[in-house]
CSV table of C-alpha atoms in Angstrom, one decimal:
chain,number,residue,atom,x,y,z
V,1,MET,CA,18.5,-64.0,2.7
V,2,VAL,CA,17.7,-62.5,-0.7
V,3,LYS,CA,16.0,-65.7,-1.8
V,4,SER,CA,13.9,-65.7,1.4
V,5,LEU,CA,12.8,-62.2,0.8
V,6,PHE,CA,12.0,-62.9,-2.8
V,7,LEU,CA,9.9,-65.9,-1.8
V,8,ARG,CA,8.0,-63.9,0.7
V,9,PHE,CA,7.4,-61.2,-1.9
V,10,VAL,CA,6.0,-63.8,-4.3
V,11,GLN,CA,3.9,-65.4,-1.6
V,12,TYR,CA,2.4,-62.1,-0.6
V,13,PHE,CA,1.0,-61.7,-4.1
V,14,SER,CA,-0.1,-65.3,-4.5
V,15,PRO,CA,-3.8,-65.7,-5.4
V,16,ALA,CA,-3.8,-68.6,-2.9
V,17,GLN,CA,-3.9,-66.0,-0.1
V,18,GLN,CA,-7.3,-64.9,-1.3
V,19,PRO,CA,-10.8,-66.5,-0.8
V,20,VAL,CA,-11.5,-69.2,-3.4
V,21,MET,CA,-14.2,-67.2,-5.1
V,22,SER,CA,-12.0,-64.1,-5.5
V,23,ARG,CA,-8.9,-65.9,-6.9
V,24,PRO,CA,-9.7,-65.7,-10.7
V,25,ALA,CA,-10.4,-62.0,-10.6
V,26,PHE,CA,-7.4,-61.4,-8.3
V,27,SER,CA,-5.0,-63.3,-10.7
V,28,ARG,CA,-6.1,-61.3,-13.8
V,29,GLU,CA,-6.1,-58.0,-12.1
V,30,LEU,CA,-2.7,-58.7,-10.6
V,31,VAL,CA,-1.4,-58.9,-14.2
V,32,THR,CA,-3.0,-55.6,-15.0
V,33,ALA,CA,-1.4,-54.0,-11.9
V,34,GLY,CA,2.0,-55.3,-13.1
V,35,THR,CA,1.9,-53.9,-16.6
V,36,LEU,CA,-0.6,-51.0,-17.1
V,37,PRO,CA,1.4,-48.8,-14.7
V,38,PHE,CA,4.3,-48.6,-17.1
V,39,ALA,CA,2.1,-46.5,-19.3
V,40,VAL,CA,0.5,-44.6,-16.4
V,41,ALA,CA,3.9,-43.7,-15.0
V,42,MET,CA,4.7,-41.7,-18.2
V,43,LEU,CA,1.7,-39.4,-17.3
V,44,GLU,CA,2.6,-39.2,-13.6
V,45,GLY,CA,3.5,-35.7,-12.4
V,46,GLY,CA,6.9,-36.9,-11.1
V,47,VAL,CA,7.8,-38.0,-14.7
V,48,VAL,CA,5.8,-35.9,-17.2
V,49,GLY,CA,6.2,-32.8,-15.0
V,50,VAL,CA,10.0,-33.2,-15.3
V,51,VAL,CA,9.8,-33.9,-19.0
V,52,SER,CA,7.5,-30.8,-19.4
V,53,LYS,CA,10.2,-28.6,-17.9
V,54,THR,CA,13.4,-30.1,-19.1
V,55,ILE,CA,12.4,-31.0,-22.7
V,56,PHE,CA,9.2,-29.0,-23.5
V,57,ASN,CA,10.0,-26.0,-21.4
V,58,VAL,CA,6.3,-25.4,-20.4
V,59,SER,CA,5.4,-22.4,-18.3
V,60,ASP,CA,4.9,-22.5,-14.5
V,61,LEU,CA,1.2,-22.4,-15.0
V,62,GLY,CA,1.4,-25.2,-17.6
V,63,PHE,CA,3.4,-27.2,-15.0
V,64,ALA,CA,0.7,-26.5,-12.4
V,65,ALA,CA,-1.9,-27.7,-14.8
V,66,ILE,CA,0.0,-31.0,-15.3
V,67,PHE,CA,0.1,-31.5,-11.5
V,68,ALA,CA,-3.5,-30.4,-11.2
V,69,ALA,CA,-4.7,-32.8,-14.0
V,70,PRO,CA,-5.1,-35.9,-11.7
V,71,MET,CA,-7.3,-33.9,-9.4
V,72,PHE,CA,-9.5,-31.7,-11.6
V,73,ALA,CA,-10.0,-34.7,-14.0
V,74,ASN,CA,-12.1,-36.1,-11.1
V,75,VAL,CA,-14.8,-33.5,-11.8
V,76,THR,CA,-15.8,-36.0,-14.6
V,77,SER,CA,-16.3,-38.8,-12.1
V,78,LEU,CA,-20.0,-38.2,-11.8
V,79,LEU,CA,-20.3,-38.2,-15.6
V,80,TRP,CA,-18.4,-41.6,-15.7
V,81,ALA,CA,-20.8,-43.0,-13.0
V,82,ARG,CA,-23.7,-41.9,-15.1
V,83,LEU,CA,-22.3,-43.2,-18.4
V,84,SER,CA,-21.4,-46.6,-16.9
V,85,ARG,CA,-24.8,-47.0,-15.1
V,86,GLY,CA,-26.3,-50.3,-16.2
V,87,LYS,CA,-23.3,-51.2,-18.4
V,88,ALA,CA,-20.9,-54.1,-17.9
V,89,LYS,CA,-18.1,-52.7,-15.7
V,90,VAL,CA,-15.2,-54.6,-17.1
V,91,ALA,CA,-16.0,-53.9,-20.7
V,92,PHE,CA,-16.5,-50.2,-20.1
V,93,THR,CA,-13.3,-50.0,-18.0
V,94,THR,CA,-11.3,-51.8,-20.7
V,95,MET,CA,-12.4,-49.3,-23.3
V,96,ILE,CA,-11.2,-46.4,-21.2
V,97,MET,CA,-7.9,-48.1,-20.7
V,98,ALA,CA,-7.4,-48.5,-24.4
V,99,VAL,CA,-8.0,-44.8,-25.0
V,100,LEU,CA,-5.5,-44.0,-22.2
V,101,LEU,CA,-2.8,-46.1,-24.0
V,102,MET,CA,-3.3,-44.2,-27.3
V,103,LEU,CA,-2.9,-40.9,-25.5
V,104,VAL,CA,0.4,-42.1,-23.9
V,105,ALA,CA,1.8,-43.3,-27.2
V,106,SER,CA,0.9,-40.0,-28.9
V,107,VAL,CA,3.3,-38.0,-26.8
V,108,ALA,CA,6.1,-39.4,-28.9
V,109,PHE,CA,4.9,-37.5,-31.9
V,110,LEU,CA,4.8,-34.0,-30.3
V,111,PRO,CA,7.2,-31.2,-31.3
V,112,THR,CA,9.1,-29.8,-28.4
V,113,GLY,CA,8.4,-26.3,-29.5
V,114,GLY,CA,5.5,-24.4,-31.0
V,115,MET,CA,2.2,-26.1,-30.1
V,116,GLY,CA,4.0,-29.1,-28.5
V,117,PRO,CA,4.1,-27.9,-24.9
V,118,GLY,CA,0.4,-27.0,-25.0
V,119,MET,CA,-0.5,-30.3,-26.6
V,120,LEU,CA,1.5,-32.2,-23.9
V,121,VAL,CA,-0.6,-30.5,-21.2
V,122,LEU,CA,-3.8,-31.4,-23.0
V,123,ILE,CA,-2.8,-35.0,-23.4
V,124,VAL,CA,-2.0,-35.2,-19.7
V,125,VAL,CA,-5.4,-33.8,-18.8
V,126,LEU,CA,-7.2,-36.2,-21.2
V,127,GLY,CA,-5.2,-39.1,-19.9
V,128,ARG,CA,-6.1,-38.2,-16.3
V,129,VAL,CA,-9.8,-37.9,-17.3
V,130,CYS,CA,-9.5,-41.6,-18.5
V,131,MET,CA,-7.9,-42.6,-15.2
V,132,ALA,CA,-10.7,-40.9,-13.2
V,133,GLY,CA,-13.1,-43.2,-15.0
V,134,MET,CA,-11.0,-46.2,-14.3
V,135,VAL,CA,-10.9,-45.4,-10.6
V,136,ALA,CA,-14.6,-44.9,-10.3
V,137,LEU,CA,-15.4,-48.2,-12.1
V,138,ARG,CA,-12.7,-50.3,-10.4
V,139,SER,CA,-14.0,-49.2,-7.0
V,140,THR,CA,-17.3,-50.9,-7.9
V,141,ILE,CA,-15.5,-54.0,-9.2
V,142,TRP,CA,-13.5,-54.3,-6.0
V,143,ARG,CA,-16.6,-53.8,-3.9
V,144,MET,CA,-18.3,-56.7,-5.7
V,145,ASN,CA,-15.4,-59.1,-5.9
V,146,TYR,CA,-13.9,-58.8,-2.4
V,147,THR,CA,-15.6,-58.9,1.0
V,148,ARG,CA,-15.2,-56.1,3.5
V,149,SER,CA,-12.8,-58.1,5.7
V,150,VAL,CA,-10.2,-58.6,2.9
V,151,ARG,CA,-10.9,-55.8,0.5
V,152,GLY,CA,-8.3,-53.4,1.9
V,153,GLN,CA,-5.5,-56.0,1.8
V,154,ALA,CA,-6.5,-57.3,-1.7
V,155,THR,CA,-6.6,-53.7,-3.0
V,156,ALA,CA,-3.3,-53.0,-1.2
V,157,ARG,CA,-1.6,-55.7,-3.3
V,158,PHE,CA,-2.8,-54.2,-6.5
V,159,VAL,CA,-1.8,-50.7,-5.4
V,160,MET,CA,1.5,-51.9,-4.0
V,161,LEU,CA,2.5,-53.7,-7.3
V,162,ALA,CA,1.4,-50.7,-9.4
V,163,SER,CA,3.1,-48.3,-7.1
V,164,LEU,CA,6.3,-50.3,-7.2
V,165,ILE,CA,6.4,-50.0,-11.0
V,166,LEU,CA,5.5,-46.3,-10.9
V,167,ALA,CA,8.4,-45.9,-8.5
V,168,LEU,CA,11.0,-48.0,-10.4
V,169,TRP,CA,10.3,-47.1,-14.0
V,170,PRO,CA,11.5,-43.4,-13.5
V,171,ILE,CA,14.9,-44.9,-12.4
V,172,PHE,CA,15.3,-46.1,-16.0
V,173,VAL,CA,13.6,-43.2,-17.7
V,174,GLY,CA,15.5,-40.4,-15.9
V,175,PRO,CA,19.1,-41.5,-16.8
V,176,LEU,CA,18.0,-42.3,-20.4
V,177,LEU,CA,16.6,-38.8,-20.8
V,178,ASP,CA,19.8,-37.2,-19.3
V,179,ALA,CA,21.8,-39.1,-21.9
V,180,ASN,CA,19.5,-38.2,-24.8
V,181,ALA,CA,16.4,-36.2,-24.4
V,182,GLU,CA,15.0,-37.4,-27.7
V,183,LEU,CA,14.6,-40.9,-26.3
V,184,PHE,CA,11.2,-39.8,-25.0
V,185,ARG,CA,10.0,-40.6,-28.5
V,186,VAL,CA,10.8,-44.2,-27.9
V,187,LEU,CA,9.9,-44.5,-24.2
V,188,TYR,CA,6.3,-43.3,-24.5
V,189,PRO,CA,5.1,-45.8,-27.1
V,190,PHE,CA,7.1,-48.6,-25.5
V,191,SER,CA,5.4,-48.0,-22.2
V,192,ALA,CA,2.0,-48.0,-23.9
V,193,ILE,CA,2.8,-51.4,-25.5
V,194,LEU,CA,3.6,-52.9,-22.0
V,195,GLY,CA,0.4,-51.4,-20.7
V,196,ALA,CA,-1.6,-53.2,-23.4
V,197,LEU,CA,-0.7,-56.5,-21.8
V,198,GLY,CA,-2.6,-55.5,-18.7
V,199,VAL,CA,-5.6,-54.3,-20.6
V,200,LEU,CA,-5.9,-57.8,-22.3
V,201,SER,CA,-5.8,-59.4,-18.9
V,202,PHE,CA,-8.3,-57.1,-17.3
V,203,TRP,CA,-10.7,-57.9,-20.2
V,204,GLN,CA,-11.1,-61.4,-18.8
V,205,ILE,CA,-12.2,-60.5,-15.3
V,206,ARG,CA,-15.7,-61.4,-14.3
V,207,VAL,CA,-17.6,-59.4,-11.7
V,208,ARG,CA,-19.5,-61.4,-9.0
V,209,GLY,CA,-23.1,-60.5,-8.6
V,210,GLU,CA,-23.0,-58.1,-11.6
V,211,ARG,CA,-26.3,-59.2,-13.0
V,212,GLN,CA,-28.1,-58.1,-9.9
V,213,LEU,CA,-26.0,-55.0,-9.7
V,214,LEU,CA,-27.0,-54.0,-13.2
V,215,ARG,CA,-30.6,-54.6,-12.5
V,216,ASP,CA,-30.4,-52.4,-9.4
V,217,GLU,CA,-28.7,-49.7,-11.5
V,218,ASN,CA,-31.3,-49.9,-14.3
V,219,GLN,CA,-34.2,-49.9,-11.8
V,220,PRO,CA,-33.1,-47.4,-9.1
V,221,ASP,CA,-36.7,-47.0,-7.9
V,222,VAL,CA,-37.4,-50.6,-6.8
V,223,SER,CA,-38.9,-51.0,-3.4
V,224,ASP,CA,-35.6,-52.0,-1.6
V,225,ALA,CA,-33.5,-49.3,-3.2
V,226,PRO,CA,-32.2,-46.4,-1.0
V,227,LEU,CA,-34.4,-43.4,-1.6
V,228,GLN,CA,-34.7,-39.8,-0.4
V,229,PRO,CA,-37.4,-39.0,2.1
V,230,ASN,CA,-39.5,-37.7,-0.9
V,231,GLY,CA,-39.3,-41.1,-2.5
V,232,LYS,CA,-37.0,-40.0,-5.3
V,233,PRO,CA,-33.6,-41.7,-6.1
V,234,HIS,CA,-30.6,-40.1,-4.5
V,235,ASN,CA,-28.2,-37.8,-6.4
V,236,ALA,CA,-25.0,-36.1,-5.4
V,237,LEU,CA,-26.8,-33.1,-3.7
V,238,SER,CA,-29.3,-35.3,-1.8
V,239,VAL,CA,-26.5,-37.5,-0.5
V,240,LEU,CA,-24.6,-34.5,0.9
V,241,ARG,CA,-27.8,-33.1,2.3
V,242,HIS,CA,-29.1,-36.2,4.1
V,243,ASP,CA,-25.8,-38.0,5.0
V,244,THR,CA,-24.4,-35.5,7.4
V,245,ASN,CA,-21.5,-37.7,8.5
V,246,PHE,CA,-20.3,-38.2,5.0
V,247,ARG,CA,-20.8,-34.5,4.3
V,248,SER,CA,-18.5,-33.6,7.3
V,249,TYR,CA,-16.0,-36.2,6.1
V,250,MET,CA,-15.9,-34.6,2.7
V,251,VAL,CA,-15.4,-31.1,4.2
V,252,TRP,CA,-12.3,-32.1,6.1
V,253,GLN,CA,-11.1,-34.2,3.2
V,254,PHE,CA,-11.5,-31.2,1.0
V,255,LEU,CA,-9.3,-29.0,3.3
V,256,ALA,CA,-6.7,-31.7,3.6
V,257,GLY,CA,-6.6,-32.1,-0.2
V,258,VAL,CA,-6.2,-28.4,-0.8
V,259,GLY,CA,-3.2,-28.3,1.5
V,260,ASN,CA,-1.6,-31.4,0.1
V,261,MET,CA,-2.2,-30.5,-3.6
V,262,ALA,CA,-0.8,-27.0,-3.2
V,263,GLY,CA,2.1,-28.2,-1.1
V,264,SER,CA,3.1,-31.2,-3.4
V,265,THR,CA,3.0,-29.0,-6.5
V,266,ALA,CA,5.1,-26.3,-5.0
V,267,PHE,CA,7.6,-28.8,-3.7
V,268,ALA,CA,7.9,-30.5,-7.1
V,269,LEU,CA,8.5,-27.1,-8.9
V,270,PHE,CA,11.0,-26.1,-6.2
V,271,VAL,CA,12.9,-29.3,-6.7
V,272,ILE,CA,13.0,-28.9,-10.5
V,273,ASN,CA,14.1,-25.3,-10.3
V,274,THR,CA,16.8,-26.2,-7.7
V,275,LEU,CA,18.3,-28.9,-9.9
V,276,LYS,CA,17.9,-27.1,-13.2
V,277,ASP,CA,20.9,-27.4,-15.6
V,278,THR,CA,22.7,-29.9,-13.5
V,279,PRO,CA,24.0,-33.1,-15.3
V,280,THR,CA,21.5,-35.2,-13.5
V,281,GLU,CA,18.5,-32.9,-13.5
V,282,ASN,CA,16.0,-35.5,-14.9
V,283,THR,CA,17.3,-38.4,-12.7
V,284,GLN,CA,17.3,-36.5,-9.4
V,285,SER,CA,14.1,-34.7,-10.1
V,286,MET,CA,12.3,-38.0,-10.9
V,287,LEU,CA,13.9,-39.6,-7.8
V,288,LEU,CA,12.5,-36.9,-5.5
V,289,ASN,CA,9.2,-36.4,-7.2
V,290,ALA,CA,8.4,-40.0,-8.2
V,291,THR,CA,10.6,-42.9,-7.2
V,292,ILE,CA,11.2,-42.1,-3.5
V,293,PRO,CA,7.6,-41.1,-2.6
V,294,LEU,CA,6.1,-43.9,-4.5
V,295,GLY,CA,8.7,-46.4,-3.3
V,296,LEU,CA,8.0,-45.6,0.3
V,297,ALA,CA,4.3,-45.6,-0.4
V,298,VAL,CA,4.7,-49.2,-1.5
V,299,VAL,CA,6.7,-50.1,1.6
V,300,SER,CA,4.1,-48.6,3.9
V,301,LEU,CA,1.0,-50.0,2.1
V,302,SER,CA,0.8,-53.3,3.9
V,303,TRP,CA,0.9,-51.6,7.3
V,304,TRP,CA,-1.7,-49.0,6.3
V,305,ALA,CA,-3.9,-51.8,4.8
V,306,ARG,CA,-4.0,-53.6,8.2
V,307,ARG,CA,-5.0,-50.4,9.9
V,308,LEU,CA,-7.7,-49.7,7.3
V,309,ASP,CA,-9.3,-53.2,7.5
V,310,GLY,CA,-9.5,-52.9,11.3
V,311,LEU,CA,-10.8,-49.3,11.6
V,312,HIS,CA,-13.6,-47.1,10.4
V,313,ILE,CA,-12.3,-44.5,7.9
V,314,THR,CA,-12.8,-41.6,10.4
V,315,ARG,CA,-10.6,-43.2,13.0
V,316,PHE,CA,-8.1,-44.1,10.3
V,317,ARG,CA,-7.9,-40.5,9.1
V,318,VAL,CA,-7.1,-39.4,12.6
V,319,ILE,CA,-4.0,-41.6,12.6
V,320,HIS,CA,-3.1,-41.0,9.0
V,321,GLY,CA,-3.6,-37.2,9.2
V,322,VAL,CA,-0.5,-36.8,11.4
V,323,THR,CA,1.7,-37.8,8.4
V,324,TRP,CA,0.2,-35.0,6.3
V,325,VAL,CA,1.3,-32.5,8.9
V,326,ILE,CA,4.8,-33.9,9.2
V,327,ASN,CA,5.2,-34.0,5.4
V,328,GLN,CA,4.2,-30.4,4.8
V,329,GLY,CA,6.3,-29.2,7.7
V,330,LEU,CA,9.4,-31.0,6.2
V,331,ASN,CA,8.6,-29.4,2.8
V,332,GLY,CA,8.9,-26.0,4.5
V,333,LEU,CA,12.2,-26.8,6.2
V,334,ALA,CA,13.7,-28.2,3.0
V,335,ALA,CA,12.6,-25.2,1.0
V,336,TRP,CA,13.9,-22.7,3.5
V,337,THR,CA,17.3,-24.3,3.8
V,338,GLY,CA,17.7,-25.6,0.3
V,339,TRP,CA,19.7,-28.5,1.8
V,340,LEU,CA,19.6,-31.5,-0.5
V,341,PRO,CA,19.3,-34.2,2.2
V,342,LEU,CA,16.3,-32.4,3.6
V,343,LEU,CA,14.7,-32.5,0.2
V,344,TYR,CA,15.1,-36.3,0.2
V,345,LEU,CA,13.7,-36.5,3.7
V,346,ALA,CA,10.7,-34.5,2.8
V,347,SER,CA,10.2,-36.7,-0.3
V,348,GLY,CA,10.3,-39.8,1.9
V,349,ALA,CA,7.7,-38.3,4.3
V,350,HIS,CA,5.5,-37.7,1.3
V,351,GLY,CA,5.8,-41.3,0.4
V,352,VAL,CA,4.7,-42.6,3.8
V,353,ALA,CA,1.7,-40.3,3.8
V,354,ARG,CA,0.8,-41.2,0.3
V,355,GLY,CA,0.8,-44.9,1.1
V,356,GLY,CA,-2.1,-44.6,3.5
V,357,GLY,CA,-3.8,-41.9,1.4
V,358,MET,CA,-4.0,-44.0,-1.7
V,359,LEU,CA,-5.9,-46.7,0.1
V,360,ALA,CA,-8.2,-44.4,2.1
V,361,TRP,CA,-9.0,-42.3,-0.9
V,362,GLN,CA,-10.1,-45.3,-3.0
V,363,LEU,CA,-12.0,-47.2,-0.2
V,364,GLY,CA,-13.0,-44.7,2.5
V,365,HIS,CA,-16.4,-43.9,1.0
V,366,ASN,CA,-17.4,-47.6,1.4
V,367,ASP,CA,-17.8,-47.0,5.2
V,368,PHE,CA,-20.7,-44.6,4.5
V,369,ALA,CA,-22.3,-45.9,1.3
V,370,ASP,CA,-25.1,-48.4,0.7
V,371,ARG,CA,-24.0,-51.1,-1.8
V,372,ARG,CA,-26.2,-49.6,-4.5
V,373,LEU,CA,-24.8,-46.1,-4.0
V,374,VAL,CA,-21.1,-47.0,-4.0
V,375,ALA,CA,-20.5,-45.5,-7.4
V,376,LEU,CA,-22.4,-42.3,-6.5
V,377,TYR,CA,-20.5,-41.8,-3.2
V,378,MET,CA,-17.2,-42.4,-5.0
V,379,GLY,CA,-18.3,-40.0,-7.7
V,380,ILE,CA,-19.0,-37.3,-5.1
V,381,HIS,CA,-15.6,-37.9,-3.6
V,382,GLN,CA,-13.9,-37.7,-6.9
V,383,ALA,CA,-15.8,-34.7,-8.0
V,384,LEU,CA,-14.9,-32.7,-4.9
V,385,THR,CA,-11.3,-33.8,-5.5
V,386,GLY,CA,-11.6,-32.3,-8.9
V,387,VAL,CA,-13.0,-29.1,-7.6
V,388,ARG,CA,-10.0,-28.5,-5.3
V,389,GLY,CA,-7.7,-29.7,-8.1
V,390,ILE,CA,-9.0,-26.8,-10.3
V,391,PHE,CA,-7.3,-24.2,-8.1
V,392,ALA,CA,-5.1,-25.7,-5.4
V,393,PRO,CA,-2.0,-26.6,-7.5
V,394,PHE,CA,-2.2,-23.1,-9.1
V,395,VAL,CA,-2.4,-21.5,-5.7
V,396,GLY,CA,0.7,-23.5,-4.6
V,397,THR,CA,2.6,-22.5,-7.7
V,398,LEU,CA,1.7,-18.8,-7.5
V,399,LEU,CA,2.4,-18.5,-3.8
V,400,LEU,CA,5.9,-20.1,-4.4
V,401,THR,CA,6.9,-18.1,-7.5
V,402,GLY,CA,4.5,-15.3,-7.9
V,403,TRP,CA,3.8,-13.9,-11.4
V,404,GLN,CA,5.1,-11.5,-14.0
V,405,PRO,CA,3.4,-8.2,-14.9
V,406,PHE,CA,0.6,-8.8,-17.4
V,407,THR,CA,-1.9,-6.8,-19.4
V,408,ILE,CA,-5.6,-7.5,-19.9
V,409,ALA,CA,-7.9,-5.2,-22.0
V,410,GLY,CA,-5.3,-2.5,-22.0
V,411,GLN,CA,-4.9,-2.5,-18.2
V,412,THR,CA,-1.5,-3.5,-16.8
V,413,PHE,CA,-1.2,-5.4,-13.6
V,414,ARG,CA,1.9,-5.5,-11.5
V,415,GLY,CA,3.9,-8.6,-10.9
V,416,TRP,CA,4.4,-10.3,-7.6
V,417,GLU,CA,7.4,-12.3,-6.3
V,418,GLY,CA,5.3,-14.8,-4.2
V,419,ILE,CA,6.2,-15.8,-0.7
V,420,GLY,CA,8.6,-18.6,-1.6
V,421,ALA,CA,9.0,-21.2,1.2
V,422,GLY,CA,6.2,-19.4,3.1
V,423,VAL,CA,3.8,-21.4,1.0
V,424,PHE,CA,4.5,-24.4,3.2
V,425,VAL,CA,3.3,-22.5,6.3
V,426,VAL,CA,0.0,-22.2,4.6
V,427,THR,CA,-0.2,-25.8,3.5
V,428,THR,CA,0.9,-27.1,7.0
V,429,ALA,CA,-1.9,-25.0,8.6
V,430,ALA,CA,-4.5,-26.4,6.2
V,431,VAL,CA,-3.6,-30.1,6.8
V,432,PHE,CA,-3.4,-29.5,10.6
V,433,ALA,CA,-6.9,-28.0,10.6
V,434,SER,CA,-8.2,-31.0,8.6
V,435,TRP,CA,-6.7,-33.3,11.2
V,436,LEU,CA,-8.6,-31.5,13.9
V,437,GLY,CA,-11.8,-31.9,11.8
V,438,PHE,CA,-11.4,-35.7,11.4
V,439,TRP,CA,-10.6,-36.0,15.1
V,440,SER,CA,-13.8,-34.1,16.0
V,441,LEU,CA,-15.9,-36.1,13.5
V,442,ASN,CA,-14.7,-39.4,15.0
V,443,LEU,CA,-15.5,-38.2,18.5
V,444,LYS,CA,-19.0,-37.2,17.3
V,445,LEU,CA,-19.7,-40.6,15.8
V,446,ARG,CA,-18.5,-42.4,18.9
V,447,ARG,CA,-20.6,-40.1,21.2
V,448,ASP,CA,-23.7,-40.7,19.0
V,449,GLY,CA,-23.1,-44.5,19.3
V,450,SER,CA,-23.1,-44.8,15.5
V,451,ASP,CA,-22.2,-48.2,14.1
V,452,ALA,CA,-20.0,-46.3,11.6
V,453,ALA,CA,-17.8,-45.1,14.5
V,454,LYS,CA,-17.0,-48.6,15.8
V,455,ASP,CA,-13.8,-50.2,14.8
V,456,MET,CA,-14.6,-53.1,12.5
V,457,GLU,CA,-13.7,-56.7,13.2
């Protein structure tokens, strides 16, 4: 039985399952997906967020900044798209990966007091800026190397393997830190060394049709390029102005993101505060904030990928949006009762929702974008993710815990205790409203007879 499952697992990731022309790139990126996440895991909120509280004792707002970092780093996505325009995508992405590994390794040299907590937050933010660039560029690479009919399932294999490592690595990290907190000085550089193996493999990937793509990027005003009605090349504002369907999609995605970001940050902080000073605080906090949600995301990825390959993104979001509502509702029940089994159930619901969300977030814009505007559409998507990331995690934290009295320019402001578990009423309402928005957008596209509304073969 175990042998059979193992063989099926290996076969699932076999390059032989891919079209012949895609196999070399798939094989090399599979190595990257199996090694780079060891380093990425150390900057994931479920790991570094726990480390920041149990070892570095960062403030609640510093904690919120760590959880916000993946989101507001996406503000830089349009800059990455601009910087990479006309440049070899693999070489540029490899450079970003190398910088990321240096940042991960540098955590080992931080003091746990003084400037250490602030430097940790800064490193997490810079690391996430690098990851934002990686996401923007890999989206283009995937678009070129995999056809629409297999792109979702090919990407799912990369995301699944990476997520599996992101989920399992904290199982080892948490107990080691419970035994000796100073081991973080070994774990961070060791993880960076493992990640370097993936960077070396990624360097060897070749992008199909890249020469033509680079010509298109270097000459955006050629006759067959997508232009605005005034004849000028598109930019972020013009895309949102002229592509009304994509604009609506971004509005409802923004609202859903605000609810989820605020809710997941508040839930993570509630878990850490609940388990504080227990013998297994690192282990259980990482289980609830990293291993369980990421593990179930992996389990659900294949199912979500089949749905995504067969449906337009608006229809997919109608189905997937239900999981957001369930997740935030369970967060509220768990926080109100403080019952540990409910915390684990809410964490599991987060994982199922996250599985579909990871794929849709990385690939959804492709159902709206022209081939030559993929990077721009993804850049818009990432930038708006960054905008909500600037405030949503802080809103979630402040609604949960409130703030202490403070003085600015000689004027003292009163403290506030927050609304505690009531924060999840707000987040549940936000994700439910977004679900209604996706539902109405899908109906509109179908009513208009748009090709974009039709389920894809």
